[in-house]
Coordinates of C-alpha atoms in Angstrom, one line a residue:
Chain A
M1 CA -5.9 -39.0 -43.9
L2 CA -5.1 -42.4 -45.3
N3 CA -3.0 -44.7 -43.1
S4 CA -0.5 -45.1 -45.9
T5 CA 0.0 -41.3 -46.1
I6 CA 0.5 -41.1 -42.4
K7 CA 3.1 -43.9 -42.6
K8 CA 5.0 -42.0 -45.3
L9 CA 4.9 -38.8 -43.3
W10 CA 6.3 -40.6 -40.3
I11 CA 9.1 -42.2 -42.3
S12 CA 10.1 -38.8 -43.8
F13 CA 9.9 -37.2 -40.4
L14 CA 12.2 -39.8 -38.9
F15 CA 14.5 -39.5 -41.8
I16 CA 14.9 -35.7 -41.2
L17 CA 15.4 -36.3 -37.5
A18 CA 18.2 -38.8 -38.2
I19 CA 19.9 -36.3 -40.6
L20 CA 19.7 -33.5 -38.0
F21 CA 21.0 -35.8 -35.2
F22 CA 24.0 -37.0 -37.1
S23 CA 24.7 -33.6 -38.6
D24 CA 26.5 -33.0 -35.4
L25 CA 29.3 -35.2 -36.8
L26 CA 29.9 -32.6 -39.5
I27 CA 29.0 -29.3 -38.0
H28 CA 31.2 -27.8 -35.3
R29 CA 28.8 -26.3 -32.8
H30 CA 30.0 -23.7 -30.3
D31 CA 30.1 -24.8 -26.8
Y32 CA 29.6 -21.9 -24.5
F33 CA 29.0 -23.7 -21.2
G34 CA 30.6 -27.1 -21.7
I35 CA 27.4 -29.1 -21.5
D36 CA 26.1 -27.8 -24.9
G37 CA 29.2 -29.1 -26.7
F38 CA 27.9 -32.7 -26.0
F39 CA 27.1 -34.7 -29.1
A40 CA 23.6 -33.9 -30.5
F41 CA 22.9 -31.9 -27.3
P42 CA 20.1 -29.8 -28.8
S43 CA 18.3 -33.0 -30.0
I44 CA 18.5 -34.8 -26.7
Y45 CA 17.9 -31.7 -24.5
G46 CA 14.9 -30.6 -26.6
F47 CA 13.3 -34.1 -26.5
L48 CA 13.8 -34.6 -22.8
S49 CA 12.6 -31.0 -22.0
C50 CA 9.3 -31.6 -23.7
I51 CA 8.8 -34.9 -21.9
F52 CA 9.6 -33.2 -18.6
L53 CA 7.2 -30.3 -19.4
V54 CA 4.3 -32.5 -20.3
F55 CA 4.7 -34.6 -17.2
V56 CA 5.0 -31.6 -15.0
S57 CA 1.8 -30.1 -16.4
K58 CA 0.1 -33.5 -16.0
A59 CA 1.1 -33.5 -12.4
I60 CA -0.1 -29.9 -11.8
G61 CA -3.3 -30.8 -13.7
I62 CA -4.2 -33.4 -11.1
F63 CA -4.5 -30.7 -8.5
L64 CA -5.7 -27.7 -10.6
K65 CA -8.0 -29.2 -13.3
R66 CA -11.7 -28.6 -12.8
P67 CA -14.8 -29.1 -14.9
E68 CA -15.6 -26.3 -17.3
D69 CA -18.6 -25.0 -15.4
Y70 CA -16.7 -24.7 -12.2
Y71 CA -17.1 -20.9 -11.9
D72 CA -20.7 -20.8 -13.2
E73 CA -23.2 -19.7 -10.6
Chain B
M1 CA 3.3 25.8 -34.7
T2 CA 0.2 24.0 -35.7
S3 CA 2.2 21.2 -37.4
S4 CA 4.2 20.6 -34.2
L5 CA 0.9 20.1 -32.4
L6 CA 0.0 17.0 -34.4
H7 CA 0.4 14.0 -32.1
P8 CA 0.4 10.6 -33.8
G9 CA -1.4 9.0 -30.8
I10 CA -3.9 11.7 -29.9
I11 CA -4.9 12.1 -33.5
L12 CA -5.7 8.4 -33.6
I13 CA -7.9 8.8 -30.5
A14 CA -9.7 11.7 -32.3
F15 CA -10.2 9.5 -35.4
G16 CA -11.4 6.6 -33.3
L17 CA -14.2 8.7 -31.8
F18 CA -15.5 9.5 -35.3
I19 CA -15.6 5.9 -36.5
P20 CA -19.3 5.3 -35.5
L21 CA -20.3 8.0 -38.1
I22 CA -18.3 6.4 -40.9
K23 CA -20.2 4.2 -43.4
N24 CA -17.4 3.1 -45.7
R25 CA -15.0 1.0 -43.6
L26 CA -12.2 1.4 -46.1
I27 CA -11.8 5.0 -44.9
V28 CA -10.9 3.7 -41.5
L29 CA -7.8 2.2 -43.0
L30 CA -6.5 5.7 -43.8
F31 CA -6.2 6.6 -40.1
P32 CA -3.2 4.5 -39.2
I33 CA -1.6 5.6 -42.4
A34 CA -2.1 9.3 -41.5
S35 CA -0.7 8.7 -38.0
F36 CA 2.2 6.9 -39.5
I37 CA 3.0 9.8 -41.9
I38 CA 2.9 12.2 -39.0
L39 CA 5.3 10.1 -36.9
F40 CA 7.6 9.4 -39.8
S41 CA 7.9 13.1 -40.5
L42 CA 8.8 14.0 -36.9
D43 CA 12.5 14.0 -35.8
N44 CA 13.6 12.3 -32.6
G45 CA 13.5 14.6 -29.5
T46 CA 11.0 16.3 -27.3
I47 CA 8.3 17.9 -29.4
I48 CA 5.3 18.8 -27.3
K49 CA 5.8 20.2 -23.8
L50 CA 3.3 21.8 -21.3
D51 CA 4.2 23.6 -18.1
Y52 CA 2.1 22.5 -15.2
G53 CA 3.0 24.3 -12.0
N54 CA 6.4 23.2 -10.9
Y55 CA 6.3 20.2 -13.3
E56 CA 6.7 19.8 -16.9
L57 CA 4.4 17.5 -18.9
I58 CA 6.0 16.0 -22.0
L59 CA 3.2 14.8 -24.3
L60 CA 5.4 13.9 -27.2
S61 CA 9.0 12.7 -27.1
I62 CA 10.4 10.4 -29.6
D63 CA 13.5 8.2 -29.5
K64 CA 14.6 5.0 -31.4
L65 CA 12.8 2.7 -28.9
S66 CA 9.5 4.6 -28.8
R67 CA 9.6 5.0 -32.6
L68 CA 10.0 1.2 -32.9
F69 CA 7.0 0.4 -30.7
S70 CA 4.8 3.1 -32.3
Y71 CA 5.6 1.7 -35.8
I72 CA 4.7 -1.8 -34.9
F73 CA 1.5 -0.7 -33.1
L74 CA 0.4 1.2 -36.2
L75 CA 1.3 -1.7 -38.5
I76 CA -0.8 -4.1 -36.5
L77 CA -3.7 -1.7 -36.2
F78 CA -3.7 -1.4 -40.0
A79 CA -3.6 -5.1 -40.5
T80 CA -6.3 -5.7 -37.9
A81 CA -8.5 -2.9 -39.3
I82 CA -8.4 -4.8 -42.6
F83 CA -9.2 -8.1 -40.9
S84 CA -12.1 -6.6 -39.1
I85 CA -13.7 -4.7 -42.0
N86 CA -16.7 -7.2 -41.8
Q87 CA -17.0 -6.7 -38.1
D88 CA -20.4 -4.9 -37.7
N89 CA -19.9 -3.9 -34.1
K90 CA -18.8 -0.3 -34.4
S91 CA -18.3 0.2 -30.7
E92 CA -15.5 -2.4 -30.9
I93 CA -13.7 -0.8 -33.8
S94 CA -14.1 2.7 -32.4
S95 CA -12.9 1.8 -28.9
A96 CA -10.0 -0.3 -30.4
F97 CA -8.8 2.8 -32.3
V98 CA -8.9 4.9 -29.1
Y99 CA -7.2 2.1 -27.3
V100 CA -4.4 1.9 -29.8
G101 CA -4.1 5.7 -29.9
S102 CA -3.6 5.8 -26.2
S103 CA -1.1 3.0 -26.3
I104 CA 1.0 5.0 -28.8
S105 CA 0.5 8.0 -26.5
V106 CA 1.9 6.1 -23.6
V107 CA 4.9 5.0 -25.6
L108 CA 5.5 8.6 -26.8
S109 CA 5.0 10.3 -23.4
G110 CA 8.0 11.7 -21.6
D111 CA 6.6 12.1 -18.1
L112 CA 4.8 9.9 -15.6
I113 CA 1.5 11.9 -15.4
T114 CA 0.9 11.9 -19.2
L115 CA 1.8 8.2 -19.2
F116 CA -0.7 7.5 -16.4
I117 CA -3.6 9.4 -18.1
F118 CA -3.2 7.4 -21.3
W119 CA -2.5 4.2 -19.3
E120 CA -6.0 4.6 -17.8
I121 CA -7.7 5.4 -21.1
M122 CA -6.2 2.1 -22.4
A123 CA -7.8 0.2 -19.5
I124 CA -11.2 1.6 -20.1
T125 CA -11.3 1.4 -23.9
S126 CA -9.8 -2.2 -24.0
T127 CA -12.6 -3.2 -21.6
I128 CA -15.2 -1.8 -24.1
V129 CA -13.4 -4.0 -26.8
I130 CA -13.9 -7.0 -24.5
W131 CA -17.6 -6.1 -23.8
S132 CA -18.2 -5.8 -27.5
G133 CA -17.7 -9.6 -27.8
S134 CA -20.9 -11.2 -26.6
K135 CA -23.2 -11.3 -23.5
Q136 CA -20.8 -13.8 -21.9
S137 CA -18.1 -11.1 -22.1
Y138 CA -19.6 -9.1 -19.3
Y139 CA -18.1 -10.8 -16.2
P140 CA -14.6 -11.4 -17.7
G141 CA -14.7 -7.7 -18.7
I142 CA -15.5 -6.6 -15.1
R143 CA -12.7 -8.8 -13.8
Y144 CA -10.3 -7.4 -16.4
L145 CA -11.3 -3.9 -15.5
A146 CA -10.9 -4.5 -11.7
V147 CA -7.4 -5.9 -12.2
H148 CA -6.4 -2.9 -14.3
L149 CA -7.9 -0.3 -12.1
L150 CA -6.1 -1.9 -9.2
G151 CA -2.9 -1.8 -11.2
G152 CA -3.6 1.9 -12.1
S153 CA -4.1 2.8 -8.5
I154 CA -0.8 1.2 -7.4
L155 CA 0.8 3.0 -10.3
L156 CA -0.7 6.3 -9.3
I157 CA 0.5 5.9 -5.7
G158 CA 4.0 5.2 -7.0
I159 CA 4.0 8.2 -9.4
I160 CA 2.8 10.7 -6.8
G161 CA 5.2 9.4 -4.2
Y162 CA 8.1 9.3 -6.7
A163 CA 7.4 12.9 -7.9
N164 CA 7.2 14.1 -4.3
T165 CA 10.4 12.5 -3.1
T166 CA 12.5 13.2 -6.2
G167 CA 10.9 16.4 -7.4
T168 CA 10.7 15.2 -11.0
L169 CA 8.0 13.7 -13.1
A170 CA 10.4 12.8 -16.0
F171 CA 10.1 9.1 -17.0
G172 CA 13.5 7.5 -17.4
L173 CA 15.5 4.8 -15.6
M174 CA 13.8 4.7 -12.1
S175 CA 16.0 5.0 -9.0
P176 CA 16.2 1.6 -7.3
D177 CA 16.7 3.4 -3.9
N178 CA 13.3 5.0 -4.0
I179 CA 10.5 2.9 -2.5
F180 CA 7.9 4.4 -4.7
S181 CA 9.7 3.2 -7.9
Y182 CA 8.6 -0.3 -6.8
F183 CA 4.9 0.8 -6.7
V184 CA 5.4 2.0 -10.3
L185 CA 7.1 -1.3 -11.2
A186 CA 4.2 -3.3 -9.7
G187 CA 1.7 -1.2 -11.7
F188 CA 3.6 -1.9 -14.9
L189 CA 4.0 -5.6 -14.1
I190 CA 0.3 -6.1 -13.6
N191 CA -0.3 -4.9 -17.2
A192 CA 2.5 -7.2 -18.4
G193 CA 0.6 -10.2 -17.0
A194 CA 3.1 -11.0 -14.3
P195 CA 2.1 -13.3 -11.3
P196 CA -0.1 -13.3 -9.4
F197 CA -2.2 -11.5 -11.9
S198 CA -1.4 -13.4 -15.1
S199 CA -4.9 -14.9 -15.3
W200 CA -6.5 -11.7 -16.7
I201 CA -5.0 -12.5 -20.1
P202 CA -6.5 -15.9 -20.6
D203 CA -9.7 -14.9 -18.8
A204 CA -10.5 -11.7 -20.7
Y205 CA -8.9 -11.9 -24.2
P206 CA -10.7 -15.0 -25.4
S207 CA -14.1 -13.6 -24.4
A208 CA -13.8 -10.8 -26.9
S209 CA -15.2 -11.2 -30.5
W210 CA -13.2 -13.0 -33.3
S211 CA -11.6 -9.7 -34.2
G212 CA -11.5 -8.1 -30.7
T213 CA -9.0 -10.7 -29.4
V214 CA -6.6 -9.7 -32.3
F215 CA -6.8 -6.1 -31.3
L216 CA -6.3 -6.9 -27.6
S217 CA -3.3 -9.2 -28.0
A218 CA -0.8 -6.6 -29.2
F219 CA -1.0 -3.5 -27.0
T220 CA -1.5 -3.7 -23.2
T221 CA 1.3 -6.2 -22.5
K222 CA 3.7 -4.7 -25.0
T223 CA 3.3 -1.1 -23.7
A224 CA 4.1 -2.7 -20.4
V225 CA 7.3 -4.2 -21.9
Y226 CA 8.2 -0.8 -23.3
V227 CA 7.8 1.0 -20.0
L228 CA 9.8 -1.7 -18.3
I229 CA 12.6 -1.3 -20.8
V230 CA 12.7 2.5 -20.2
G231 CA 12.3 2.4 -16.4
Y232 CA 13.7 -0.9 -15.2
A233 CA 16.3 -2.3 -17.5
G234 CA 18.8 -4.4 -15.6
Y235 CA 16.6 -5.0 -12.5
Q236 CA 17.6 -8.6 -11.8
F237 CA 14.4 -9.3 -10.0
L238 CA 12.7 -9.2 -13.5
I239 CA 14.6 -12.3 -14.6
Y240 CA 12.8 -14.4 -12.0
V241 CA 9.4 -12.8 -12.8
G242 CA 10.0 -13.5 -16.5
I243 CA 11.1 -17.1 -15.9
F244 CA 7.9 -17.8 -13.9
M245 CA 5.8 -16.3 -16.7
I246 CA 7.5 -18.4 -19.4
F247 CA 6.9 -21.7 -17.6
Y248 CA 3.4 -20.7 -16.3
G249 CA 2.5 -20.0 -19.9
I250 CA 3.7 -23.3 -21.3
I251 CA 2.2 -25.5 -18.6
F252 CA -1.2 -23.9 -18.5
A253 CA -1.3 -23.9 -22.3
I254 CA -0.6 -27.6 -22.4
L255 CA -3.5 -28.2 -20.1
E256 CA -5.9 -25.9 -22.0
N257 CA -8.7 -26.9 -24.3
D258 CA -9.9 -23.6 -25.9
M259 CA -7.7 -22.5 -28.8
R260 CA -7.9 -18.8 -28.1
R261 CA -7.0 -19.4 -24.4
I262 CA -4.0 -21.5 -25.5
L263 CA -2.8 -18.6 -27.5
S264 CA -3.5 -16.2 -24.6
Y265 CA -1.4 -18.3 -22.2
S266 CA 1.2 -18.2 -24.9
I267 CA 1.2 -14.4 -24.7
V268 CA 2.2 -14.6 -21.0
N269 CA 4.9 -17.1 -22.1
Q270 CA 6.3 -14.7 -24.8
V271 CA 6.1 -11.6 -22.6
G272 CA 8.1 -13.6 -20.0
F273 CA 11.0 -13.9 -22.5
M274 CA 10.9 -10.2 -23.0
I275 CA 10.9 -9.5 -19.3
V276 CA 13.8 -11.8 -18.7
A277 CA 15.7 -9.8 -21.4
V278 CA 14.8 -6.5 -19.6
G279 CA 16.1 -8.0 -16.4
I280 CA 19.4 -8.9 -18.0
G281 CA 19.5 -5.3 -19.3
T282 CA 22.6 -5.4 -21.5
E283 CA 22.5 -3.7 -25.0
I284 CA 21.9 -7.0 -26.8
A285 CA 19.3 -8.1 -24.3
I286 CA 17.4 -4.8 -24.8
N287 CA 17.6 -5.3 -28.5
G288 CA 16.3 -8.8 -27.9
A289 CA 13.3 -7.6 -25.8
S290 CA 12.4 -4.9 -28.3
S291 CA 12.8 -7.0 -31.5
H292 CA 10.9 -9.9 -29.8
A293 CA 8.1 -7.5 -28.9
F294 CA 8.1 -6.4 -32.6
T295 CA 8.0 -9.8 -34.1
H296 CA 5.7 -11.3 -31.5
I297 CA 3.1 -8.7 -32.1
I298 CA 3.0 -9.8 -35.7
Y299 CA 2.9 -13.5 -35.3
K300 CA 0.6 -13.5 -32.3
A301 CA -1.9 -11.4 -34.3
L302 CA -1.5 -13.8 -37.2
L303 CA -2.2 -16.8 -34.9
L304 CA -5.2 -15.1 -33.4
M305 CA -6.4 -14.1 -36.9
S306 CA -6.2 -17.8 -37.9
A307 CA -8.0 -18.8 -34.7
G308 CA -10.5 -16.0 -35.1
S309 CA -11.2 -17.1 -38.7
V310 CA -11.9 -20.6 -37.4
F311 CA -14.2 -19.2 -34.7
Y312 CA -15.9 -16.8 -37.2
I313 CA -16.6 -19.6 -39.7
T314 CA -17.4 -22.5 -37.4
G315 CA -18.5 -20.8 -34.2
R316 CA -16.3 -23.2 -32.2
T317 CA -13.2 -22.6 -30.1
K318 CA -12.6 -25.8 -28.3
C319 CA -9.9 -28.3 -29.4
T320 CA -12.3 -31.1 -28.5
D321 CA -14.9 -29.8 -31.0
L322 CA -12.4 -29.0 -33.8
G323 CA -10.1 -30.9 -36.1
G324 CA -9.7 -31.8 -39.8
L325 CA -10.1 -28.2 -41.0
Y326 CA -7.0 -28.5 -43.3
K327 CA -9.3 -29.7 -46.1
T328 CA -11.9 -26.9 -45.9
M329 CA -9.9 -24.0 -44.6
P330 CA -6.5 -24.5 -46.3
L331 CA -5.4 -20.8 -46.4
T332 CA -6.3 -20.3 -42.7
M333 CA -4.2 -23.4 -42.0
I334 CA -1.2 -22.3 -43.9
C335 CA -1.2 -18.8 -42.3
G336 CA -1.7 -20.4 -38.9
I337 CA 1.2 -22.7 -39.5
I338 CA 3.4 -19.7 -40.6
G339 CA 2.5 -18.0 -37.3
A340 CA 3.2 -21.2 -35.4
L341 CA 6.6 -21.6 -37.0
S342 CA 7.4 -18.0 -36.2
I343 CA 6.5 -18.2 -32.6
S344 CA 8.6 -21.4 -32.3
A345 CA 11.6 -19.4 -33.8
F346 CA 12.1 -21.7 -36.9
P347 CA 14.9 -20.5 -39.1
L348 CA 13.7 -18.2 -41.9
T349 CA 10.9 -16.8 -39.7
S350 CA 10.8 -13.7 -37.7
G351 CA 10.9 -15.4 -34.3
F352 CA 14.3 -17.0 -35.1
I353 CA 16.1 -13.6 -35.6
S354 CA 14.5 -11.9 -32.5
K355 CA 14.4 -14.5 -29.8
S356 CA 18.1 -15.5 -30.6
L357 CA 19.2 -12.1 -29.4
T358 CA 17.9 -12.7 -25.9
V359 CA 19.3 -16.2 -25.8
Q360 CA 22.7 -14.9 -27.0
A361 CA 22.6 -12.2 -24.2
T362 CA 22.6 -15.0 -21.6
V363 CA 25.7 -16.5 -23.3
Y364 CA 27.6 -13.2 -23.2
E365 CA 26.7 -12.8 -19.5
E366 CA 27.7 -16.4 -18.8
L367 CA 24.3 -17.2 -17.2
K368 CA 24.4 -20.9 -17.7
I369 CA 21.2 -21.9 -15.7
L370 CA 19.3 -19.1 -17.4
W371 CA 20.5 -20.3 -20.8
L372 CA 19.4 -23.9 -20.1
L373 CA 16.0 -22.6 -18.9
L374 CA 15.4 -20.5 -22.0
T375 CA 16.5 -23.3 -24.3
M376 CA 14.1 -25.7 -22.5
A377 CA 11.4 -23.0 -22.8
S378 CA 12.1 -22.7 -26.6
A379 CA 11.3 -26.4 -27.0
G380 CA 8.2 -25.8 -24.8
V381 CA 7.0 -23.0 -27.0
F382 CA 7.0 -25.3 -30.0
L383 CA 5.2 -27.9 -27.9
H384 CA 2.4 -25.7 -26.6
A385 CA 1.8 -23.2 -29.4
G386 CA 3.9 -24.3 -32.4
I387 CA 2.4 -27.8 -32.9
K388 CA -0.5 -28.0 -30.4
F389 CA -2.5 -25.1 -32.0
P390 CA -2.3 -26.2 -35.7
W391 CA -2.6 -29.9 -34.8
F392 CA -5.7 -29.8 -32.7
V393 CA -7.5 -27.2 -34.9
F394 CA -6.6 -28.3 -38.4
F395 CA -5.6 -32.0 -38.1
Q396 CA -6.1 -34.7 -35.4
K397 CA -9.5 -36.3 -36.0
D398 CA -11.9 -35.1 -38.7
A399 CA -14.6 -33.3 -36.8
K400 CA -16.7 -33.2 -40.1
I401 CA -17.4 -29.5 -39.8
K402 CA -18.8 -27.6 -42.8
A403 CA -16.4 -24.8 -43.4
Q404 CA -14.6 -22.6 -45.9
D405 CA -11.9 -20.0 -45.8
P406 CA -13.1 -16.6 -44.4
P407 CA -14.0 -13.5 -46.5
K408 CA -11.5 -11.7 -48.7
N409 CA -10.5 -9.0 -46.3
M410 CA -9.7 -11.5 -43.5
R411 CA -7.7 -13.7 -45.9
F412 CA -5.8 -10.6 -47.1
A413 CA -4.8 -9.5 -43.5
M414 CA -3.5 -13.0 -42.8
I415 CA -1.5 -13.2 -46.0
L416 CA 0.0 -9.7 -45.2
L417 CA 1.2 -10.8 -41.8
S418 CA 2.4 -14.2 -43.0
A419 CA 4.5 -12.4 -45.6
L420 CA 5.9 -10.1 -42.9
C421 CA 6.9 -13.0 -40.7
I422 CA 8.9 -14.6 -43.5
L423 CA 10.4 -11.4 -44.8
I424 CA 11.6 -10.3 -41.4
G425 CA 13.1 -13.8 -40.9
V426 CA 14.8 -13.9 -44.3
F427 CA 16.1 -10.3 -44.2
P428 CA 16.9 -9.6 -40.5
G429 CA 18.9 -6.5 -41.4
V430 CA 15.8 -4.3 -41.8
L431 CA 14.5 -5.0 -38.2
Y432 CA 18.0 -4.9 -36.8
S433 CA 18.6 -1.4 -38.2
I434 CA 15.7 0.1 -36.3
L435 CA 16.5 -1.5 -32.9
P436 CA 17.7 0.9 -30.1
Y437 CA 21.3 -0.3 -30.2
D438 CA 23.7 -1.4 -33.0
V439 CA 23.5 -5.1 -33.7
K440 CA 26.6 -7.0 -34.4
Y441 CA 25.0 -10.4 -33.9
V442 CA 24.6 -12.7 -37.0
P443 CA 21.7 -15.1 -36.6
Y444 CA 22.3 -17.3 -39.6
T445 CA 25.3 -19.5 -38.9
L446 CA 25.3 -23.2 -39.7
D447 CA 25.9 -23.9 -36.0
H448 CA 22.9 -21.9 -34.8
V449 CA 20.5 -23.1 -37.5
S450 CA 21.4 -26.7 -36.9
S451 CA 21.1 -26.4 -33.1
Q452 CA 17.7 -24.8 -33.4
L453 CA 16.4 -27.3 -36.0
Q454 CA 17.5 -30.2 -33.7
L455 CA 15.9 -28.6 -30.7
L456 CA 12.6 -28.0 -32.5
M457 CA 12.3 -31.3 -34.5
F458 CA 13.0 -33.4 -31.5
S459 CA 10.4 -31.5 -29.6
G460 CA 8.1 -32.4 -32.4
L461 CA 9.0 -36.0 -32.0
A462 CA 8.2 -35.7 -28.2
F463 CA 4.8 -34.2 -29.1
F464 CA 3.7 -37.1 -31.3
I465 CA 5.1 -39.7 -28.9
L466 CA 3.2 -38.1 -26.0
L467 CA 0.1 -37.4 -28.0
K468 CA -2.2 -39.6 -25.9
Y469 CA -1.2 -37.6 -22.8
L470 CA -1.9 -34.4 -24.5
K471 CA -5.4 -35.3 -25.5
R472 CA -7.8 -32.4 -24.5
T473 CA -10.4 -32.7 -21.9
L474 CA -13.4 -30.5 -21.1
T475 CA -11.7 -28.8 -18.2
I476 CA -10.3 -25.5 -17.1
T477 CA -7.3 -25.0 -14.9
L478 CA -7.4 -23.1 -11.6
D479 CA -5.2 -20.0 -11.4
F480 CA -4.5 -17.3 -8.9
D481 CA -7.8 -15.7 -9.8
W482 CA -9.4 -18.6 -7.8
F483 CA -8.6 -16.4 -4.7
W484 CA -11.0 -13.7 -5.8
R485 CA -13.5 -15.7 -7.9
K486 CA -14.1 -18.5 -5.4
F487 CA -12.4 -17.9 -2.1
G488 CA -13.3 -14.3 -2.0
V489 CA -16.9 -15.0 -2.7
L490 CA -16.9 -17.7 0.0
V491 CA -15.5 -15.2 2.5
V492 CA -18.1 -12.6 1.6
S493 CA -20.9 -15.1 2.0
L494 CA -19.6 -16.3 5.4
F495 CA -19.4 -12.6 6.4
D496 CA -23.0 -12.2 5.2
T497 CA -24.5 -15.0 7.2
Y498 CA -22.5 -14.8 10.5
L499 CA -20.7 -11.6 11.0
L500 CA -23.0 -9.2 9.2
K501 CA -25.9 -10.1 11.5
K502 CA -24.0 -9.1 14.6
V503 CA -22.6 -6.1 12.9
H504 CA -26.1 -5.2 11.9
T505 CA -27.4 -5.3 15.5
L506 CA -24.5 -3.2 16.7
I507 CA -25.0 -0.6 14.0
H508 CA -28.7 -0.6 14.9
S509 CA -28.0 0.1 18.6
I510 CA -25.5 2.9 17.7
D511 CA -28.2 4.2 15.4
N512 CA -30.7 4.2 18.2
L513 CA -28.4 6.0 20.5
G514 CA -27.7 8.6 17.9
T515 CA -31.4 9.1 17.2
Q516 CA -32.1 9.6 20.9
T517 CA -29.3 12.1 21.3
I518 CA -30.5 14.1 18.3
R519 CA -34.0 14.0 19.6
S520 CA -33.1 15.4 23.0
L521 CA -30.9 18.1 21.3
H522 CA -33.9 19.0 19.2
K523 CA -36.2 19.2 22.2
H524 CA -34.0 21.8 24.0
S525 CA -32.2 23.5 21.2
G526 CA -34.5 23.1 18.3
P527 CA -36.7 26.0 16.8
S528 CA -39.2 25.6 19.6
G529 CA -36.8 24.4 22.3
M530 CA -36.1 26.3 25.4
L531 CA -32.5 27.2 24.3
G532 CA -33.1 27.5 20.6
R533 CA -36.3 29.4 20.0
S534 CA -36.1 33.2 19.2
W535 CA -37.2 35.7 21.8
S536 CA -39.5 38.7 21.3
T537 CA -37.8 42.2 21.4
G538 CA -39.8 43.1 24.6
N539 CA -38.5 40.1 26.5
M540 CA -35.0 40.9 25.4
A541 CA -35.3 44.5 26.6
L542 CA -36.8 43.5 29.9
W543 CA -34.1 40.9 30.6
T544 CA -31.4 43.4 29.6
A545 CA -32.8 46.0 31.9
I546 CA -32.9 43.4 34.8
L547 CA -29.3 42.4 34.1
L548 CA -28.1 46.0 34.0
G549 CA -30.0 46.7 37.2
L550 CA -28.3 43.7 38.9
F551 CA -25.0 44.9 37.7
L552 CA -25.6 48.4 39.1
L553 CA -26.6 47.0 42.5
F554 CA -23.5 44.7 42.5
Y555 CA -21.3 47.7 41.6
L556 CA -22.8 49.9 44.4
F557 CA -22.3 47.4 47.2
A558 CA -18.9 46.1 46.2

């Protein structure tokens, strides 16, 4: 893809993210457990969860990753 | 009488055995339709019963839950039969039909013996589906079969013990006080892909053919979910098992390079969600588990069809070899993305209206930690399956592969399932009406839609920010199966070189001793031995006379 197309895609993606993030000002979300009533909780929690999961798998990968032919006789 | 003997599962098994004789593959498509008509015409209740000594075998018993699972099995068999019309390997198609027929028979069985018999037929026929893949499928197939025969043996121990101690074979909620119900549970969990045996899924499924993997993805794990719902709803232990499977699936899929293995890890992840719901065990949770099984079967088959098409056309399965296919395989890409959005539970797709039930169940039960874990996992699903699969296969770099969309029948099957994913998502009422319990839950609220979109889109942001850490490498990841694929082999070879020699000399000396004993026995008691040979009549008479004479003398003098 052209660099300019990629740039446009990024801009529209960030625009959507901003709308969703600030939609919390208008939409009253239920809070069942207290913590989830926090401003833009799903955005923040989703983002941090993914970073956490990627780094956990990276850490596990250090110990458990092997070359593809590991099991070949 | 004859009409009541028609069994939707067994008839499919019978049809399956005839497939090698059928030339026109379109005829094969009629089989699931016939089975569907039979099932549809039957009322709920116990229909076929056999007396077997003190026990009663219930071959066919239908309720809302078993009907739901049978319908989705038939639907996906139909779609996959269309997808695989151009699969020339008839043993694969034939065994796949027997496999699906026995899965339906498991779901429709009312007692543990009938369940066990069809359970084992599933294990054998699914192994044949795997072996139909290629020469490389042989060892994964053997490992797959070994795990399932082990599971089957544990299940059989449980069933026999349970029947002996409780006096009943009926399959319903299993008594938590009976030790044998835990053997049955272990047998079921092995088929669900629970630890430490999760690795059979990513090991065996991707080694089947481009169509075989689609057949395999739907049935074994989901019959396991069905029997867990019936036998073990509300067993809290299952929540922990499910959580482990959810995060195992995500983490291993993030590290994986092969697209079909990524999707296999994702099966473990999704079944984990269902098992958590079974562990919660409330009405809404059971609705969650069964509707999630229903929608998951569709979108996972769709994802594997998309991956299967890429494999069929390009012959490649590794993310490191793929990329840029959006230009040459646009329809495969669109259908793959619809599957990916569904598995991620995007609003307006089937995943959104099914997974929400399970998440909502944790809210009703006020399980805060579990809610946080499931929400984190929902973000993780988007990360490992929702974006990772389409991104690495259809976008990333341009791998400059010559390709085009697959043949008509494969395209049609993908379009059919894509349409179902969206229709179920847009009109949730249809699926909700066939769930085992009444549904009062409303998935489409502004609140819920906005929360879900925030969660998913910001997970997407995290994916692209972390892209350089997610770059695939030519590696595999060790799993529990290391213990029997590597460690076990090492132990056996050590045994061979050191212990076996000593054992061998010992056995040899025992053998010698034995031979000598036998020889001496033979010498004295054999046919020509002093004690064993036959005597002539004259000799016998003489000796008898001598004995009688001695006896007379003894009598006279005593």
